[in-house]
């Protein structure tokens, strides 16, 4: 059981590092966009949010790949299983259906789910912060429809 916690903790740290790196990139996207003046503020807001969400989705995919690689290294899934699918099922907390971990690695699924929940919560916080900062920027530059005096 200790080895399961060690491996799960190690992969969780790797996912945190991936997410931290990507968060820095997402903040960079938001800051760069925040320096621009725009003639189409609604399109600007949408573009910033789509860019940041896409970058975060890439991070989640890389994190699931890390889990799939860990499953392959330790033999956590039955022979012939689709490890990437298995990682997606665990990471997204979808739950088991057709693939379950081998008995010796049954705690790796819940550890993957715990990591996924943490990373999705982190992503939601990043998206909210980027939305808030972008809205503040649009109000500050006087973009039509984004300040309190202008009804839209």
Backbone as CSV, one residue per row, in Angstrom:
resi,resn,N_x,N_y,N_z,CA_x,CA_y,CA_z,C_x,C_y,C_z
1,UNK,0.825,-1.196,0.000,0.000,0.000,0.000,0.869,1.259,0.000
2,UNK,1.982,1.223,0.688,2.866,2.397,0.766,3.394,2.772,-0.609
3,UNK,3.690,1.756,-1.417,4.209,2.041,-2.772,3.143,2.734,-3.616
4,UNK,1.874,2.379,-3.413,0.791,3.043,-4.135,0.720,4.522,-3.765
5,UNK,0.845,4.804,-2.479,0.831,6.201,-2.035,2.046,6.957,-2.560
6,UNK,3.190,6.307,-2.565,4.398,6.952,-3.076,4.258,7.281,-4.556
7,UNK,3.857,6.294,-5.359,3.702,6.512,-6.802,2.610,7.550,-7.065
8,UNK,1.483,7.419,-6.384,0.393,8.387,-6.559,0.813,9.794,-6.181
9,UNK,1.557,9.914,-5.096,2.033,11.237,-4.671,3.039,11.808,-5.658
10,UNK,3.920,10.970,-6.165,4.913,11.418,-7.141,4.239,11.931,-8.416
11,UNK,3.274,11.186,-8.928,2.584,11.616,-10.143,1.742,12.859,-9.857
12,UNK,1.162,12.952,-8.677,0.413,14.153,-8.315,1.320,15.372,-8.304
13,UNK,2.516,15.240,-7.771,3.478,16.351,-7.783,3.821,16.733,-9.222
14,UNK,3.972,15.748,-10.080,4.248,16.033,-11.495,3.084,16.800,-12.118
15,UNK,1.850,16.389,-11.814,0.686,17.104,-12.378,0.610,18.524,-11.839
16,UNK,0.963,18.702,-10.584,0.972,20.055,-10.015,2.010,20.919,-10.715
17,UNK,3.174,20.349,-10.985,4.218,21.104,-11.692,3.771,21.471,-13.103
18,UNK,3.136,20.535,-13.799,2.610,20.829,-15.142,1.596,21.961,-15.058
19,UNK,0.698,21.856,-14.097,-0.367,22.859,-13.978,0.187,24.224,-13.592
20,UNK,1.197,24.234,-12.729,1.813,25.502,-12.341,2.477,26.162,-13.553
21,UNK,3.185,25.378,-14.336,3.838,25.907,-15.536,2.813,26.466,-16.520
22,UNK,1.747,25.728,-16.738,0.714,26.176,-17.673,-0.044,27.379,-17.115
23,UNK,-0.238,27.433,-15.819,-0.898,28.587,-15.214,-0.088,29.851,-15.462
24,UNK,1.215,29.752,-15.347,2.075,30.904,-15.642,1.867,31.342,-17.092
25,UNK,1.774,30.382,-18.009,1.495,30.711,-19.407,0.132,31.350,-19.596
26,UNK,-0.859,30.840,-18.901,-2.213,31.393,-19.004,-2.264,32.818,-18.462
27,UNK,-1.561,33.052,-17.372,-1.501,34.405,-16.819,-0.794,35.335,-17.805
28,UNK,0.233,34.820,-18.467,0.925,35.607,-19.492,0.005,35.984,-20.636
29,UNK,-0.830,35.039,-21.074,-1.807,35.324,-22.128,-2.744,36.438,-21.675
30,UNK,-3.227,36.327,-20.449,-4.168,37.322,-19.923,-3.507,38.690,-19.787
31,UNK,-2.283,38.711,-19.312,-1.586,39.994,-19.153,-1.316,40.641,-20.502
32,UNK,-0.879,39.842,-21.460,-0.613,40.362,-22.807,-1.897,40.925,-23.410
33,UNK,-2.978,40.209,-23.245,-4.268,40.682,-23.762,-4.719,41.929,-23.016
34,UNK,-4.371,42.018,-21.740,-4.771,43.155,-20.938,-4.086,44.448,-21.339
35,UNK,-2.985,44.341,-22.038,-2.266,45.537,-22.472,-2.831,46.113,-23.767
36,UNK,-3.645,45.322,-24.443,-4.181,45.746,-25.741,-5.457,46.557,-25.576
37,UNK,-5.568,47.560,-26.422,-6.846,48.254,-26.546,-7.605,47.547,-27.659
38,UNK,-8.888,47.549,-27.570,-9.665,46.799,-28.550,-10.875,47.594,-29.014
39,UNK,-11.191,47.402,-30.258,-12.385,48.023,-30.825,-13.595,47.091,-30.677
40,UNK,-13.319,45.826,-30.426,-14.381,44.824,-30.283,-14.231,44.127,-28.927
41,UNK,-14.671,44.775,-27.866,-14.414,44.247,-26.519,-15.049,42.882,-26.244
42,UNK,-16.210,42.612,-26.784,-16.845,41.314,-26.534,-16.054,40.197,-27.205
43,UNK,-15.582,40.447,-28.410,-14.741,39.473,-29.103,-13.428,39.301,-28.344
44,UNK,-12.875,40.399,-27.854,-11.632,40.364,-27.082,-11.792,39.477,-25.850
45,UNK,-12.872,39.681,-25.106,-13.141,38.883,-23.918,-13.270,37.405,-24.282
46,UNK,-14.018,37.123,-25.323,-14.206,35.743,-25.754,-12.875,35.111,-26.161
47,UNK,-12.070,35.844,-26.915,-10.788,35.312,-27.385,-9.857,34.997,-26.219
48,UNK,-9.792,35.882,-25.240,-8.940,35.643,-24.076,-9.399,34.391,-23.341
49,UNK,-10.684,34.257,-23.124,-11.203,33.109,-22.389,-10.985,31.799,-23.157
50,UNK,-11.173,31.832,-24.464,-10.955,30.623,-25.270,-9.479,30.229,-25.238
51,UNK,-8.589,31.202,-25.376,-7.156,30.903,-25.335,-6.760,30.276,-24.013
52,UNK,-7.186,30.873,-22.922,-6.815,30.370,-21.603,-7.429,28.982,-21.371
53,UNK,-8.681,28.801,-21.726,-9.325,27.488,-21.547,-8.622,26.423,-22.384
54,UNK,-8.232,26.759,-23.601,-7.535,25.794,-24.465,-6.183,25.402,-23.865
55,UNK,-5.470,26.378,-23.339,-4.181,26.094,-22.713,-4.369,25.197,-21.490
56,UNK,-5.388,25.466,-20.702,-5.660,24.633,-19.531,-6.080,23.218,-19.930
57,UNK,-6.821,23.087,-21.022,-7.198,21.754,-21.510,-5.959,20.962,-21.936
58,UNK,-5.010,21.644,-22.541,-3.761,20.979,-22.908,-3.045,20.496,-21.653
59,UNK,-3.041,21.324,-20.616,-2.417,20.917,-19.350,-3.077,19.659,-18.798
60,UNK,-4.399,19.641,-18.791,-5.099,18.462,-18.266,-4.760,17.222,-19.086
61,UNK,-4.657,17.372,-20.384,-4.315,16.233,-21.232,-2.907,15.729,-20.920
62,UNK,-1.960,16.647,-20.759,-0.597,16.249,-20.384,-0.580,15.540,-19.029
63,UNK,-1.390,16.028,-18.114,-1.462,15.409,-16.792,-2.034,13.994,-16.879
64,UNK,-3.035,13.797,-17.720,-3.588,12.456,-17.889,-2.587,11.541,-18.564
65,UNK,-1.785,12.098,-19.473,-0.721,11.304,-20.084,0.304,10.865,-19.034
66,UNK,0.601,11.740,-18.081,1.525,11.379,-16.999,0.967,10.218,-16.180
67,UNK,-0.327,10.276,-15.884,-0.946,9.175,-15.145,-0.924,7.893,-15.967
68,UNK,-1.228,7.986,-17.250,-1.219,6.788,-18.106,0.178,6.167,-18.144
69,UNK,1.205,7.002,-18.224,2.576,6.507,-18.222,2.890,5.804,-16.898
70,UNK,2.450,6.393,-15.813,2.658,5.759,-14.502,1.961,4.411,-14.431
71,UNK,0.725,4.347,-14.943,0.012,3.067,-14.961,0.793,2.026,-15.747
72,UNK,1.374,2.440,-16.876,2.137,1.511,-17.707,3.384,1.026,-16.965
73,UNK,4.063,1.931,-16.295,5.305,1.579,-15.601,5.058,0.594,-14.466
74,UNK,3.999,0.815,-13.683,3.755,-0.047,-12.516,2.815,-1.215,-12.813
75,UNK,2.202,-1.228,-13.989,1.270,-2.306,-14.322,-0.025,-2.223,-13.538
76,UNK,-0.585,-1.012,-13.453,-1.785,-0.793,-12.637,-3.077,-1.284,-13.278
77,UNK,-3.081,-1.474,-14.571,-4.302,-1.900,-15.264,-4.097,-3.296,-15.851
78,UNK,-5.188,-3.994,-16.085,-5.068,-5.328,-16.676,-4.355,-5.274,-18.036
79,UNK,-3.694,-6.350,-18.348,-2.967,-6.475,-19.620,-3.883,-6.145,-20.798
80,UNK,-3.381,-5.339,-21.723,-4.137,-4.990,-22.920,-5.119,-3.841,-22.747
81,UNK,-5.157,-3.229,-21.571,-6.073,-2.113,-21.330,-5.596,-0.853,-22.031
82,UNK,-6.529,-0.010,-22.393,-6.207,1.301,-22.966,-5.877,2.226,-21.798
83,UNK,-4.602,2.446,-21.561,-4.168,3.179,-20.375,-4.552,4.652,-20.418
84,UNK,-4.559,5.248,-21.596,-4.955,6.650,-21.679,-6.443,6.798,-21.335
85,UNK,-7.248,5.911,-21.851,-8.675,5.913,-21.515,-8.855,5.702,-20.011
86,UNK,-8.117,4.761,-19.449,-8.188,4.465,-18.025,-7.799,5.697,-17.203
87,UNK,-6.774,6.412,-17.643,-6.353,7.637,-16.953,-7.443,8.707,-17.042
88,UNK,-8.064,8.862,-18.227,-9.144,9.837,-18.384,-10.312,9.504,-17.454
89,UNK,-10.681,8.243,-17.391,-11.803,7.815,-16.545,-11.524,8.144,-15.078
90,UNK,-10.302,7.881,-14.638,-9.951,8.161,-13.242,-9.810,9.653,-12.981
91,UNK,-9.046,10.336,-13.813,-8.728,11.756,-13.610,-9.982,12.629,-13.609
92,UNK,-10.932,12.293,-14.462,-12.167,13.083,-14.566,-13.233,12.620,-13.575
93,UNK,-12.930,11.641,-12.778,-13.843,11.031,-11.804,-15.100,10.462,-12.451
94,UNK,-14.984,10.067,-13.700,-16.111,9.456,-14.400,-16.518,8.158,-13.722
95,UNK,-15.554,7.400,-13.291,-15.840,6.154,-12.588,-15.610,4.950,-13.468
96,UNK,-15.462,3.831,-12.833,-15.151,2.606,-13.544,-16.371,2.055,-14.269
97,UNK,-16.075,1.403,-15.333,-17.094,0.725,-16.111,-16.484,-0.546,-16.656
98,UNK,-15.627,-0.366,-17.635,-15.083,-1.526,-18.319,-13.645,-1.870,-17.921
99,UNK,-12.918,-0.960,-17.303,-11.548,-1.240,-16.866,-11.441,-0.907,-15.389
100,UNK,-10.916,-1.830,-14.626,-10.647,-1.574,-13.215,-9.178,-1.892,-12.961
101,UNK,-8.576,-1.254,-11.962,-7.158,-1.510,-11.702,-6.940,-2.932,-11.176
102,UNK,-5.722,-3.408,-11.353,-5.385,-4.706,-10.768,-5.419,-4.550,-9.251
103,UNK,-5.648,-5.638,-8.551,-5.836,-5.615,-7.099,-4.690,-4.905,-6.374
104,UNK,-3.478,-5.138,-6.783,-2.322,-4.566,-6.092,-2.226,-3.046,-6.246
105,UNK,-2.961,-2.451,-7.208,-2.894,-1.003,-7.472,-4.266,-0.348,-7.374
106,UNK,-5.152,-0.886,-6.564,-6.511,-0.359,-6.509,-6.612,1.050,-5.931
107,UNK,-5.628,1.532,-5.203,-5.669,2.895,-4.666,-5.212,3.950,-5.677
108,UNK,-4.617,3.519,-6.777,-4.093,4.484,-7.753,-5.233,5.234,-8.448
109,UNK,-6.364,4.588,-8.644,-7.519,5.249,-9.258,-8.036,6.411,-8.420
110,UNK,-8.312,6.175,-7.128,-8.755,7.287,-6.285,-7.701,8.394,-6.152
111,UNK,-6.436,8.039,-6.152,-5.399,9.073,-6.085,-5.384,9.900,-7.366
112,UNK,-5.616,9.237,-8.497,-5.711,9.966,-9.763,-6.904,10.905,-9.734
113,UNK,-8.030,10.418,-9.229,-9.242,11.243,-9.141,-9.020,12.444,-8.229
114,UNK,-8.349,12.224,-7.109,-8.066,13.318,-6.192,-7.201,14.381,-6.886
115,UNK,-6.228,13.938,-7.638,-5.378,14.866,-8.392,-6.197,15.620,-9.432
116,UNK,-7.051,14.912,-10.151,-7.885,15.537,-11.173,-8.824,16.582,-10.601
117,UNK,-9.449,16.265,-9.482,-10.354,17.227,-8.838,-9.593,18.496,-8.467
118,UNK,-8.409,18.319,-7.898,-7.591,19.470,-7.523,-7.231,20.313,-8.749
119,UNK,-6.812,19.664,-9.825,-6.407,20.391,-11.030,-7.594,21.080,-11.705
120,UNK,-8.764,20.435,-11.712,-9.948,21.082,-12.302,-10.382,22.284,-11.466
121,UNK,-10.299,22.161,-10.149,-10.615,23.302,-9.289,-9.652,24.454,-9.520
122,UNK,-8.386,24.126,-9.670,-7.361,25.126,-9.947,-7.655,25.818,-11.270
123,UNK,-8.011,25.032,-12.283,-8.339,25.607,-13.593,-9.538,26.536,-13.520
124,UNK,-10.541,26.127,-12.762,-11.723,26.985,-12.610,-11.336,28.310,-11.961
125,UNK,-10.467,28.253,-10.968,-10.010,29.482,-10.310,-9.228,30.365,-11.280
126,UNK,-8.379,29.765,-12.099,-7.603,30.529,-13.093,-8.543,31.181,-14.096
127,UNK,-9.495,30.421,-14.605,-10.449,30.977,-15.570,-11.240,32.136,-14.968
128,UNK,-11.675,31.982,-13.735,-12.429,33.052,-13.090,-11.559,34.293,-12.921
129,UNK,-10.327,34.108,-12.497,-9.430,35.252,-12.300,-9.144,35.961,-13.625
130,UNK,-8.907,35.190,-14.674,-8.662,35.792,-15.991,-9.898,36.545,-16.462
131,UNK,-11.074,35.964,-16.275,-12.314,36.646,-16.637,-12.438,37.956,-15.870
132,UNK,-12.215,37.907,-14.570,-12.338,39.106,-13.742,-11.344,40.175,-14.169
133,UNK,-10.091,39.795,-14.380,-9.064,40.776,-14.769,-9.359,41.355,-16.152
134,UNK,-9.838,40.525,-17.064,-10.155,41.018,-18.408,-11.335,41.975,-18.363
135,UNK,-12.352,41.648,-17.581,-13.492,42.557,-17.421,-13.051,43.877,-16.795
136,UNK,-12.184,43.801,-15.785,-11.661,45.020,-15.161,-10.902,45.865,-16.178
137,UNK,-10.087,45.212,-17.000,-9.323,45.922,-18.031,-10.262,46.612,-19.019
138,UNK,-11.276,45.904,-19.465,-12.209,46.481,-20.436,-12.959,47.665,-19.836
139,UNK,-13.301,47.574,-18.566,-13.959,48.705,-17.907,-12.979,49.879,-17.777
140,UNK,-11.745,49.578,-17.450,-10.731,50.621,-17.252,-10.445,51.401,-18.532
141,UNK,-10.438,50.708,-19.672,-10.161,51.415,-20.928,-11.422,52.038,-21.521
142,UNK,-12.543,51.878,-20.822,-13.786,52.492,-21.273,-14.452,51.772,-22.431
143,UNK,-14.239,50.460,-22.531,-14.863,49.693,-23.610,-16.377,49.737,-23.460
144,UNK,-17.045,49.990,-24.570,-18.507,50.095,-24.565,-19.129,48.804,-24.050
145,UNK,-20.024,48.973,-23.081,-20.720,47.827,-22.502,-20.001,47.185,-21.329
146,UNK,-18.833,47.731,-20.943,-18.066,47.112,-19.857,-17.775,48.071,-18.710
147,UNK,-18.531,49.136,-18.610,-18.388,49.986,-17.432,-19.775,50.239,-16.846
148,UNK,-19.795,50.682,-15.620,-21.061,50.822,-14.901,-21.943,51.938,-15.444
149,UNK,-21.341,52.945,-16.017,-22.124,54.083,-16.526,-22.793,53.764,-17.867
150,UNK,-22.256,52.801,-18.599,-22.730,52.462,-19.943,-23.611,51.225,-19.872
151,UNK,-24.910,51.355,-20.155,-25.810,50.215,-20.032,-25.578,49.135,-21.093
152,UNK,-24.716,49.382,-22.049,-24.423,48.307,-22.979,-24.625,48.630,-24.387
